[in-house]
CSV table of C-alpha atoms and ligand atoms in Angstrom, one decimal:
chain,number,residue,atom,x,y,z
A,11,MET,CA,-69.3,-7.0,19.8
A,12,THR,CA,-65.2,-8.4,19.2
A,13,LEU,CA,-63.3,-7.1,16.5
A,14,VAL,CA,-60.4,-8.5,14.6
A,15,THR,CA,-58.3,-6.0,14.8
A,16,ASN,CA,-54.2,-6.3,13.9
A,17,SER,CA,-54.7,-8.8,11.1
A,18,PRO,CA,-52.6,-9.4,8.1
A,19,VAL,CA,-55.8,-9.1,6.0
A,20,TRP,CA,-56.7,-6.5,3.6
A,21,ARG,CA,-59.8,-6.3,3.0
A,22,PRO,CA,-62.3,-5.2,0.2
A,23,TYR,CA,-63.7,-1.7,-0.2
A,24,THR,CA,-63.0,-0.9,3.5
A,25,GLN,CA,-61.2,2.3,4.6
A,26,HIS,CA,-58.7,0.2,7.4
A,27,ALA,CA,-58.4,3.5,9.0
A,28,LEU,CA,-61.6,4.6,9.7
A,29,GLN,CA,-63.2,0.4,9.5
A,30,PRO,CA,-60.2,-1.3,11.9
A,31,GLY,CA,-61.6,-3.9,12.7
A,32,ALA,CA,-64.3,-6.8,11.3
A,33,ILE,CA,-66.3,-9.0,12.8
A,34,LYS,CA,-65.3,-12.9,13.2
A,35,ILE,CA,-68.3,-15.3,11.7
A,36,ALA,CA,-67.8,-18.9,12.4
A,37,ARG,CA,-71.1,-20.2,11.1
A,38,ALA,CA,-74.1,-19.8,9.1
A,39,GLU,CA,-77.5,-20.9,9.0
A,40,GLY,CA,-80.4,-19.9,7.0
A,41,CYS,CA,-80.3,-15.9,6.9
A,42,TRP,CA,-78.5,-15.8,10.0
A,43,LEU,CA,-74.0,-15.3,10.9
A,44,GLU,CA,-73.1,-16.2,14.1
A,45,ALA,CA,-70.2,-15.1,15.0
A,46,GLU,CA,-67.6,-16.4,17.3
A,47,ASP,CA,-68.6,-14.4,20.7
A,48,GLY,CA,-71.9,-15.3,19.8
A,49,GLY,CA,-73.5,-12.4,18.6
A,50,ARG,CA,-75.9,-13.1,15.6
A,51,PHE,CA,-76.3,-11.1,12.3
A,52,LEU,CA,-79.6,-11.3,10.2
A,53,ASP,CA,-77.9,-11.4,6.8
A,54,ALA,CA,-79.8,-9.1,4.1
A,55,ILE,CA,-77.6,-8.3,1.6
A,56,SER,CA,-77.0,-11.9,1.2
A,57,SER,CA,-73.5,-11.5,2.0
A,58,TRP,CA,-73.0,-9.4,-1.5
A,59,TRP,CA,-75.7,-10.7,-3.1
A,60,VAL,CA,-74.2,-14.4,-3.7
A,61,ILE,CA,-76.4,-16.3,-1.1
A,62,THR,CA,-79.6,-17.1,-2.8
A,63,HIS,CA,-81.5,-20.4,-0.9
A,64,GLY,CA,-79.7,-19.4,2.7
A,65,HIS,CA,-76.5,-20.4,3.9
A,66,ARG,CA,-75.5,-24.1,4.1
A,67,ARG,CA,-78.9,-25.5,2.0
A,68,PRO,CA,-78.1,-28.9,2.7
A,69,GLU,CA,-78.5,-30.2,-1.2
A,70,ILE,CA,-75.9,-27.9,-1.8
A,71,THR,CA,-73.6,-28.9,0.9
A,72,ARG,CA,-73.8,-32.5,0.2
A,73,ALA,CA,-73.7,-32.3,-3.2
A,74,ILE,CA,-70.3,-30.0,-2.6
A,75,LYS,CA,-69.2,-33.3,-0.5
A,76,ASP,CA,-69.7,-35.6,-2.8
A,77,GLN,CA,-67.6,-34.4,-5.7
A,78,ALA,CA,-64.9,-33.5,-3.4
A,79,GLU,CA,-64.9,-37.3,-3.3
A,80,LEU,CA,-64.4,-38.2,-7.4
A,81,LEU,CA,-62.6,-35.3,-8.7
A,82,ASP,CA,-61.1,-32.0,-7.2
A,83,GLN,CA,-59.8,-30.0,-10.3
A,84,ILE,CA,-58.7,-31.2,-13.9
A,85,ILE,CA,-57.2,-28.6,-16.5
A,86,PHE,CA,-60.1,-27.8,-18.8
A,87,ALA,CA,-58.9,-27.7,-22.2
A,88,GLY,CA,-58.7,-30.9,-23.8
A,89,PHE,CA,-60.2,-32.7,-20.9
A,90,THR,CA,-64.0,-32.7,-19.1
A,91,HIS,CA,-66.0,-34.3,-16.5
A,92,GLU,CA,-69.2,-34.2,-15.6
A,93,PRO,CA,-70.5,-32.0,-14.0
A,94,ALA,CA,-69.6,-29.4,-16.3
A,95,GLU,CA,-70.9,-30.9,-19.1
A,96,SER,CA,-74.2,-31.6,-17.6
A,97,LEU,CA,-74.5,-28.0,-16.1
A,98,ALA,CA,-74.0,-26.6,-19.7
A,99,ARG,CA,-76.8,-28.7,-21.3
A,100,ARG,CA,-78.8,-27.5,-18.4
A,101,LEU,CA,-78.3,-23.9,-18.6
A,102,VAL,CA,-78.6,-23.7,-22.5
A,103,GLU,CA,-82.3,-25.6,-21.5
A,104,ILE,CA,-83.1,-22.7,-18.7
A,105,THR,CA,-81.6,-19.4,-19.7
A,106,PRO,CA,-83.2,-17.8,-22.6
A,107,GLU,CA,-83.4,-19.2,-26.3
A,108,GLY,CA,-80.9,-19.5,-28.5
A,109,LEU,CA,-77.8,-19.0,-26.2
A,110,ASP,CA,-76.2,-22.7,-27.1
A,111,TYR,CA,-72.6,-22.0,-26.2
A,112,VAL,CA,-70.9,-22.0,-22.2
A,113,PHE,CA,-67.8,-20.4,-21.8
A,114,TYR,CA,-66.7,-20.9,-18.1
A,115,SER,CA,-65.0,-19.3,-15.5
A,116,ASP,CA,-65.1,-18.2,-11.9
A,117,SER,CA,-66.2,-14.8,-10.8
A,118,GLY,CA,-68.6,-11.3,-11.9
A,119,SER,CA,-66.0,-9.3,-13.2
A,120,THR,CA,-64.3,-12.0,-15.4
A,121,CYS,CA,-67.4,-13.4,-16.5
A,122,VAL,CA,-68.2,-9.9,-18.3
A,123,GLU,CA,-64.4,-9.6,-19.0
A,124,VAL,CA,-65.1,-12.5,-21.2
A,125,ALA,CA,-68.0,-11.6,-22.9
A,126,ILE,CA,-66.0,-8.1,-23.9
A,127,LYS,CA,-63.4,-10.0,-25.3
A,128,MET,CA,-66.1,-12.4,-27.1
A,129,ALA,CA,-67.5,-9.7,-28.9
A,130,LEU,CA,-64.3,-7.6,-29.9
A,131,GLY,CA,-62.9,-11.4,-31.4
A,132,TYR,CA,-66.4,-11.6,-32.7
A,133,TRP,CA,-65.9,-8.6,-34.9
A,134,ARG,CA,-62.2,-9.2,-35.6
A,135,ASN,CA,-62.7,-12.7,-36.6
A,136,ARG,CA,-65.3,-11.1,-38.9
A,137,GLY,CA,-63.0,-8.8,-40.5
A,138,GLU,CA,-64.7,-5.8,-38.9
A,139,THR,CA,-62.4,-3.3,-36.8
A,140,ARG,CA,-65.5,-3.1,-33.6
A,141,ALA,CA,-63.8,-2.5,-30.7
A,142,ARG,CA,-65.9,0.6,-29.3
A,143,ILE,CA,-68.4,-0.3,-25.6
A,144,VAL,CA,-71.7,0.9,-25.0
A,145,ALA,CA,-72.5,1.4,-21.3
A,146,LEU,CA,-75.3,2.6,-19.2
A,147,GLU,CA,-74.8,5.7,-16.9
A,148,HIS,CA,-74.1,4.2,-13.1
A,149,GLY,CA,-73.5,1.1,-14.4
A,150,TYR,CA,-71.1,-1.7,-12.5
A,151,HIS,CA,-69.7,-4.9,-14.2
A,152,GLY,CA,-66.9,-5.6,-11.7
A,153,ASP,CA,-63.5,-4.5,-10.4
A,154,THR,CA,-61.1,-5.1,-13.3
A,155,ILE,CA,-59.8,-3.0,-16.0
A,156,GLY,CA,-61.8,-4.2,-18.8
A,157,THR,CA,-64.9,-4.0,-16.3
A,158,MET,CA,-64.2,-0.6,-14.5
A,159,SER,CA,-63.4,1.3,-17.8
A,160,THR,CA,-67.1,-0.5,-18.9
A,161,GLY,CA,-68.5,0.8,-15.4
A,162,ALA,CA,-69.3,4.5,-14.1
A,163,ARG,CA,-66.3,6.1,-13.3
A,164,SER,CA,-66.7,6.9,-9.3
A,165,PRO,CA,-64.6,7.3,-6.1
A,166,PHE,CA,-63.7,3.0,-6.8
A,167,ASN,CA,-61.6,3.7,-9.8
A,168,ALA,CA,-60.4,7.1,-9.8
A,169,SER,CA,-56.8,5.9,-9.1
A,170,TYR,CA,-56.4,3.6,-12.1
A,171,GLU,CA,-58.5,6.1,-14.7
A,172,PRO,CA,-55.3,6.7,-16.4
A,173,LEU,CA,-55.7,3.3,-17.4
A,174,LEU,CA,-59.4,3.2,-18.1
A,175,PHE,CA,-60.3,3.0,-21.8
A,176,ASP,CA,-63.3,4.9,-23.0
A,177,VAL,CA,-66.5,3.8,-23.4
A,178,ALA,CA,-69.7,5.6,-25.1
A,179,ARG,CA,-72.1,6.6,-22.1
A,180,ILE,CA,-76.1,6.5,-22.4
A,181,PRO,CA,-78.1,7.9,-20.2
A,182,PHE,CA,-79.8,5.9,-17.8
A,183,PRO,CA,-83.7,5.3,-19.0
A,184,ASP,CA,-85.2,7.1,-16.0
A,185,GLU,CA,-89.1,7.8,-16.3
A,186,GLY,CA,-88.9,10.7,-18.8
A,187,ARG,CA,-85.7,10.9,-20.3
A,188,GLU,CA,-86.5,7.1,-22.1
A,189,GLN,CA,-86.2,9.1,-25.6
A,190,GLU,CA,-83.2,10.4,-24.6
A,191,CYS,CA,-81.1,6.8,-23.5
A,192,PHE,CA,-82.7,5.3,-26.6
A,193,ASP,CA,-81.6,8.3,-28.7
A,194,ALA,CA,-77.9,8.4,-27.3
A,195,LEU,CA,-77.7,4.3,-27.8
A,196,GLU,CA,-79.2,4.7,-31.1
A,197,ALA,CA,-76.1,7.3,-32.4
A,198,ALA,CA,-73.3,4.8,-30.7
A,199,CYS,CA,-74.4,1.7,-32.5
A,200,LYS,CA,-74.4,3.8,-35.6
A,201,ALA,CA,-71.2,5.0,-34.7
A,202,GLY,CA,-70.2,1.5,-35.4
A,203,ALA,CA,-70.7,-0.2,-31.5
A,204,ALA,CA,-68.8,-3.7,-30.8
A,205,ALA,CA,-71.2,-4.2,-28.2
A,206,PHE,CA,-73.8,-2.4,-25.5
A,207,VAL,CA,-73.1,-3.7,-21.8
A,208,ALA,CA,-76.1,-3.4,-19.6
A,209,GLU,CA,-77.6,-4.8,-16.4
A,210,PRO,CA,-80.9,-5.5,-17.0
A,211,LEU,CA,-83.7,-4.1,-15.5
A,212,ILE,CA,-81.8,-2.6,-12.3
A,213,LEU,CA,-78.4,-1.6,-11.7
A,214,GLY,CA,-77.0,-2.6,-8.3
A,215,ALA,CA,-73.8,-1.5,-7.4
A,216,GLY,CA,-74.9,2.0,-9.4
A,217,GLY,CA,-77.6,2.2,-6.5
A,218,MET,CA,-80.5,0.3,-6.8
A,219,LEU,CA,-81.9,2.0,-10.1
A,220,VAL,CA,-84.6,0.0,-11.5
A,221,TYR,CA,-85.8,0.1,-15.0
A,222,SER,CA,-88.7,-1.1,-16.8
A,223,ALA,CA,-89.0,-4.0,-18.9
A,224,SER,CA,-90.6,-2.8,-22.0
A,225,ASN,CA,-87.3,-0.6,-22.1
A,226,LEU,CA,-84.7,-3.3,-22.0
A,227,ARG,CA,-86.9,-4.6,-24.9
A,228,GLU,CA,-86.0,-1.8,-26.7
A,229,MET,CA,-82.8,-1.5,-25.8
A,230,LYS,CA,-82.3,-4.7,-27.5
A,231,ASN,CA,-84.3,-4.0,-30.6
A,232,ILE,CA,-81.9,-0.7,-31.1
A,233,CYS,CA,-78.5,-3.0,-30.8
A,234,ALA,CA,-80.6,-5.7,-32.7
A,235,ARG,CA,-81.3,-3.0,-35.5
A,236,ASN,CA,-78.2,-1.8,-35.7
A,237,GLY,CA,-76.1,-4.9,-35.1
A,238,VAL,CA,-74.9,-4.3,-32.3
A,239,LEU,CA,-74.1,-7.0,-29.9
A,240,PHE,CA,-76.0,-6.9,-26.4
A,241,VAL,CA,-74.5,-7.9,-23.7
A,242,ALA,CA,-76.8,-8.5,-20.4
A,243,ASP,CA,-74.5,-8.4,-16.9
A,244,GLU,CA,-76.9,-11.1,-15.2
A,245,VAL,CA,-74.5,-11.7,-12.3
A,246,MET,CA,-76.2,-9.7,-9.5
A,247,THR,CA,-80.2,-10.6,-11.2
A,248,GLY,CA,-79.7,-13.8,-12.2
A,249,PHE,CA,-81.2,-16.7,-10.2
A,250,GLY,CA,-84.5,-15.3,-9.1
A,251,ARG,CA,-83.3,-11.5,-7.6
A,252,THR,CA,-85.8,-9.9,-9.7
A,253,GLY,CA,-88.6,-12.8,-9.5
A,254,THR,CA,-87.8,-14.7,-12.6
A,255,LEU,CA,-85.3,-16.9,-12.7
A,256,PHE,CA,-83.5,-14.0,-15.1
A,257,ALA,CA,-84.1,-10.7,-15.7
A,258,CYS,CA,-84.5,-10.5,-19.7
A,259,GLU,CA,-87.0,-13.2,-19.3
A,260,GLN,CA,-89.5,-10.2,-18.1
A,261,ALA,CA,-88.7,-8.5,-21.5
A,262,GLY,CA,-88.9,-11.8,-23.4
A,263,ILE,CA,-85.3,-11.0,-25.0
A,264,THR,CA,-82.5,-12.9,-25.6
A,265,PRO,CA,-79.0,-11.2,-25.0
A,266,ASP,CA,-76.1,-12.0,-27.5
A,267,ILE,CA,-74.4,-12.8,-24.6
A,268,ALA,CA,-75.2,-13.2,-20.8
A,269,CYS,CA,-72.9,-13.2,-18.2
A,270,TYR,CA,-74.0,-15.2,-15.1
A,271,ALA,CA,-71.9,-15.3,-11.6
A,272,LYS,CA,-73.2,-14.8,-8.2
A,273,GLY,CA,-76.1,-16.8,-7.4
A,274,LEU,CA,-74.9,-19.8,-9.8
A,275,THR,CA,-74.0,-21.9,-7.5
A,276,GLY,CA,-76.3,-20.9,-5.1
A,277,GLY,CA,-73.8,-18.3,-4.2
A,278,VAL,CA,-71.7,-21.0,-2.3
A,279,LEU,CA,-68.6,-21.2,-4.4
A,280,PRO,CA,-67.1,-19.4,-7.2
A,281,LEU,CA,-68.6,-20.4,-10.7
A,282,ALA,CA,-69.3,-18.2,-13.3
A,283,VAL,CA,-70.4,-18.4,-17.2
A,284,THR,CA,-70.2,-16.0,-20.2
A,285,MET,CA,-73.0,-18.0,-22.7
A,286,CYS,CA,-73.7,-16.7,-26.4
A,287,GLY,CA,-75.5,-18.3,-29.6
A,288,LYS,CA,-74.1,-19.9,-32.1
A,289,GLU,CA,-72.9,-16.9,-34.4
A,290,ILE,CA,-70.2,-16.1,-31.7
A,291,PHE,CA,-68.8,-19.4,-31.5
A,292,ASP,CA,-68.9,-20.0,-34.9
A,293,ALA,CA,-66.9,-16.7,-35.6
A,294,HIS,CA,-64.4,-18.4,-33.9
A,295,LEU,CA,-64.3,-21.2,-35.5
A,296,SER,CA,-61.7,-21.7,-38.3
A,297,ASP,CA,-58.7,-24.1,-39.2
A,298,ASP,CA,-56.4,-21.0,-38.4
A,299,ARG,CA,-55.8,-21.3,-34.2
A,300,ALA,CA,-55.4,-17.5,-34.5
A,301,ARG,CA,-58.9,-17.3,-34.4
A,302,ALA,CA,-60.2,-19.5,-31.5
A,303,PHE,CA,-60.6,-17.3,-28.2
A,304,PHE,CA,-58.2,-16.8,-26.0
A,305,HIS,CA,-59.4,-16.9,-22.2
A,306,SER,CA,-58.9,-19.5,-19.8
A,307,SER,CA,-59.0,-18.9,-15.9
A,308,SER,CA,-56.6,-21.6,-13.6
A,309,TYR,CA,-59.6,-23.0,-12.7
A,310,THR,CA,-62.4,-23.2,-14.9
A,311,ALA,CA,-65.4,-25.3,-14.6
A,312,ASN,CA,-63.9,-26.5,-11.5
A,313,PRO,CA,-65.7,-29.6,-10.8
A,314,ILE,CA,-66.5,-29.3,-7.2
A,315,ALA,CA,-68.1,-25.5,-8.1
A,316,CYS,CA,-70.6,-27.0,-11.0
A,317,ALA,CA,-71.5,-30.0,-8.7
A,318,ALA,CA,-72.9,-27.0,-6.5
A,319,ALA,CA,-74.7,-25.2,-9.4
A,320,LEU,CA,-76.0,-28.5,-10.1
A,321,ALA,CA,-77.3,-28.8,-7.1
A,322,ASN,CA,-78.4,-25.1,-7.1
A,323,LEU,CA,-80.6,-25.8,-10.6
A,324,ASP,CA,-82.5,-28.8,-8.7
A,325,ILE,CA,-83.5,-26.6,-6.2
A,326,TRP,CA,-85.1,-24.0,-9.0
A,327,GLU,CA,-86.6,-27.3,-10.8
A,328,HIS,CA,-88.1,-29.0,-7.9
A,329,GLY,CA,-86.5,-27.2,-4.4
A,330,GLY,CA,-89.4,-25.0,-3.5
A,331,ALA,CA,-87.2,-21.9,-5.0
A,332,ARG,CA,-89.7,-20.9,-7.4
A,333,GLU,CA,-92.1,-20.5,-4.8
A,334,ALA,CA,-89.7,-19.2,-2.2
A,335,VAL,CA,-89.2,-16.3,-4.7
A,336,ALA,CA,-93.1,-15.7,-5.2
A,337,LYS,CA,-93.5,-15.5,-1.5
A,338,LEU,CA,-90.6,-13.0,-0.8
A,339,CYS,CA,-91.5,-11.0,-3.6
A,340,ALA,CA,-95.2,-10.8,-2.1
A,341,MET,CA,-93.6,-9.8,1.7
A,342,GLN,CA,-91.2,-7.4,0.2
A,343,ALA,CA,-94.0,-5.5,-1.0
A,344,GLU,CA,-96.4,-5.7,1.4
A,345,ARG,CA,-93.6,-4.2,3.5
A,346,ILE,CA,-92.1,-1.4,1.5
A,347,ALA,CA,-95.7,-0.2,0.6
A,348,ARG,CA,-96.2,1.8,4.1
A,349,PHE,CA,-92.3,3.9,3.3
A,350,GLU,CA,-94.0,5.2,-0.2
A,351,SER,CA,-95.8,8.3,1.6
A,352,ASP,CA,-93.0,8.9,3.8
A,353,SER,CA,-91.2,12.0,3.9
A,354,ARG,CA,-88.2,10.6,5.2
A,355,PHE,CA,-87.9,8.3,2.3
A,356,ILE,CA,-87.4,9.2,-1.8
A,357,ASN,CA,-87.4,7.1,-4.6
A,358,VAL,CA,-89.0,3.8,-2.8
A,359,ARG,CA,-88.4,1.2,-4.9
A,360,ARG,CA,-89.1,-3.0,-5.4
A,361,LEU,CA,-88.0,-5.8,-8.1
A,362,GLY,CA,-89.2,-8.7,-7.7
A,363,THR,CA,-87.1,-10.0,-3.9
A,364,ILE,CA,-85.2,-6.4,-4.0
A,365,THR,CA,-86.4,-3.0,-2.3
A,366,ALA,CA,-84.8,0.1,-2.1
A,367,LEU,CA,-85.6,3.5,-1.2
A,368,ASP,CA,-83.0,6.5,-0.2
A,369,LEU,CA,-82.9,8.6,3.0
A,370,ALA,CA,-83.8,12.0,2.1
A,371,THR,CA,-81.1,14.1,3.8
A,372,PRO,CA,-78.2,15.9,2.5
A,373,GLY,CA,-74.9,14.9,1.5
A,374,ARG,CA,-75.7,12.4,-1.4
A,375,GLY,CA,-73.3,10.0,-2.8
A,376,TYR,CA,-71.2,6.6,-1.8
A,377,LEU,CA,-68.7,8.2,0.8
A,378,ALA,CA,-71.7,10.2,2.1
A,379,SER,CA,-70.4,9.7,6.1
A,380,ILE,CA,-74.1,8.9,6.1
A,381,GLY,CA,-72.9,5.6,4.6
A,382,LEU,CA,-71.0,4.2,7.5
A,383,ASP,CA,-73.0,5.6,10.1
A,384,LEU,CA,-75.9,3.1,8.9
A,385,LEU,CA,-73.9,0.2,8.6
A,386,ARG,CA,-72.8,0.8,12.1
A,387,PHE,CA,-76.1,1.2,13.7
A,388,PHE,CA,-77.6,-1.3,11.6
A,389,ASN,CA,-74.8,-3.7,12.7
A,390,ALA,CA,-75.4,-2.7,16.2
A,391,ARG,CA,-78.8,-4.3,16.1
A,392,GLY,CA,-77.9,-7.7,14.8
A,393,LEU,CA,-78.1,-7.0,10.9
A,394,LEU,CA,-76.4,-7.2,7.9
A,395,LEU,CA,-77.3,-3.9,6.1
A,396,ARG,CA,-74.6,-2.4,4.0
A,397,PRO,CA,-76.5,1.2,2.6
A,398,LEU,CA,-75.1,2.3,-0.5
A,399,GLY,CA,-74.4,6.0,0.4
A,400,GLN,CA,-77.9,7.1,1.5
A,401,THR,CA,-79.6,4.1,-0.4
A,402,ILE,CA,-80.7,1.6,2.2
A,403,TYR,CA,-81.6,-2.0,0.5
A,404,VAL,CA,-83.1,-5.2,1.2
A,405,LEU,CA,-81.7,-8.1,-1.1
A,406,PRO,CA,-82.4,-11.2,1.4
A,407,PRO,CA,-82.1,-14.7,0.9
A,408,TYR,CA,-85.2,-16.4,-0.5
A,409,CYS,CA,-85.4,-18.3,2.9
A,410,ILE,CA,-86.0,-15.4,5.2
A,411,GLU,CA,-88.9,-15.8,6.6
A,412,PRO,CA,-91.6,-12.9,7.9
A,413,GLU,CA,-90.8,-11.9,11.4
A,414,GLU,CA,-87.1,-11.7,10.2
A,415,LEU,CA,-88.2,-8.9,7.5
A,416,ASP,CA,-90.0,-7.1,9.9
A,417,LEU,CA,-86.9,-6.6,12.4
A,418,LEU,CA,-85.6,-5.2,8.9
A,419,TYR,CA,-88.1,-3.0,8.0
A,420,ALA,CA,-88.6,-1.7,11.8
A,421,ALA,CA,-84.7,-0.6,12.1
A,422,ILE,CA,-85.1,1.5,9.1
A,423,ASP,CA,-87.8,2.9,9.8
A,424,GLU,CA,-86.0,3.8,13.5
A,425,ALA,CA,-82.7,4.6,11.2
A,426,ALA,CA,-84.5,7.6,9.5
A,427,ALA,CA,-85.7,8.8,12.6
A,428,GLU,CA,-82.3,9.4,14.0
A,429,PHE,CA,-80.7,10.1,10.8
A,430,ARG,CA,-83.0,12.4,10.3
A,431,GLY,CA,-81.3,15.5,8.1
B,20,LIG,C1,-71.3,-8.2,-8.5
B,20,LIG,C2,-71.2,-7.9,-10.0
B,20,LIG,C3,-70.0,-8.0,-10.5
B,20,LIG,C4,-68.8,-8.6,-10.2
B,20,LIG,O1,-68.7,-9.8,-9.9
B,20,LIG,P1,-67.6,-10.7,-8.9
B,20,LIG,O2,-67.7,-11.5,-8.8
B,20,LIG,O3,-67.8,-9.5,-7.7
B,20,LIG,O4,-66.7,-10.7,-9.7
B,20,LIG,C5,-70.6,-7.8,-12.1
B,20,LIG,N1,-71.5,-7.6,-12.2
B,20,LIG,C6,-72.4,-6.7,-11.6
B,20,LIG,C7,-73.9,-6.8,-12.5
B,20,LIG,C8,-72.3,-7.4,-10.2
B,20,LIG,O5,-73.2,-6.9,-9.5
């Protein structure tokens, strides 16, 4: 495995003193990354949760090429274009009923930041001073100041703590702790919160922690009863990961504001949307310019990214995505089952296409050195698995084949033997 070192590149979430090198990838196809030196890696985490159907899915590649020939980038205030218009109409159609407006941006962090700003603008324009955000313990919503504030405090954001705003944090609805969670949410709502921000059904970066659809529904009900906006961060869960197109579908709820990013373009280009209902849009509608929604990204609704997203929606509509997801859910269920009674693992879980399990070793937490050791162990076997501390999870592109999944679970079994306490 040849590594790139002596590079001016500063990589994300990387301690360069411990991980000085990076593997140089030249090409990707389906579930595989091909390194410059010929090595191959099975991309079992969808290149950090973005690639949904597989790398270089031809329909998406084609749409990008065709769009690039026509229109590259234009200002999106006062001007529009067909890819953005079509995509917005189609997103309104396929997302939960009532999400009727689409605000474009370009990353998961940004679309959640936009959601928080929408919520605050909504209350201010209605003449109420509500600014408190409620969030779930262990949540993750991005790496900007606003989204770090909303997310869990951890070693990742300790340096920035002085700038982070305080939020009302409520317990994760673990089995047996649901009531504690609901009571805390109810109390925060009654204290006049502006919005509750949560990842529906599964907290990703917090350690792939799963909770039930009925708990999600109850949290939404509590917000609704108290007139507090419910913001669903579907950045990771959106576009099939949880087995349905969107996680909120499983609870039969419509969030007041929904955030989608990662899988929106099939994971190929950066694009994000924040969607909301008429009430929130209308609160910003006025002949007073000061009540407008003040947010813009330079690349708002980039036409090429919108074209990729339209091709992605076509794959969902008639390109076999639903079938691929159903097949993957079944294959994952079958493979994770044998670890349930394996005492080397704890908290063995699955939600839709995602499986996760924790190595039953001491030294918990993301920075526990076992995380890096595991990463190296898997990389050396040509597998891109990137454990969160001692939580190993499999979150693959939907095109993964049964034999490829078998490789992953065999390596997880081997890792358990190798890293046993
Ligand atoms: C990844 C993620 C984000 C941040 O998305 P970026 O595109 O990396 O900014 C926000 N929320 C959730 C739930 C995520 O998984």
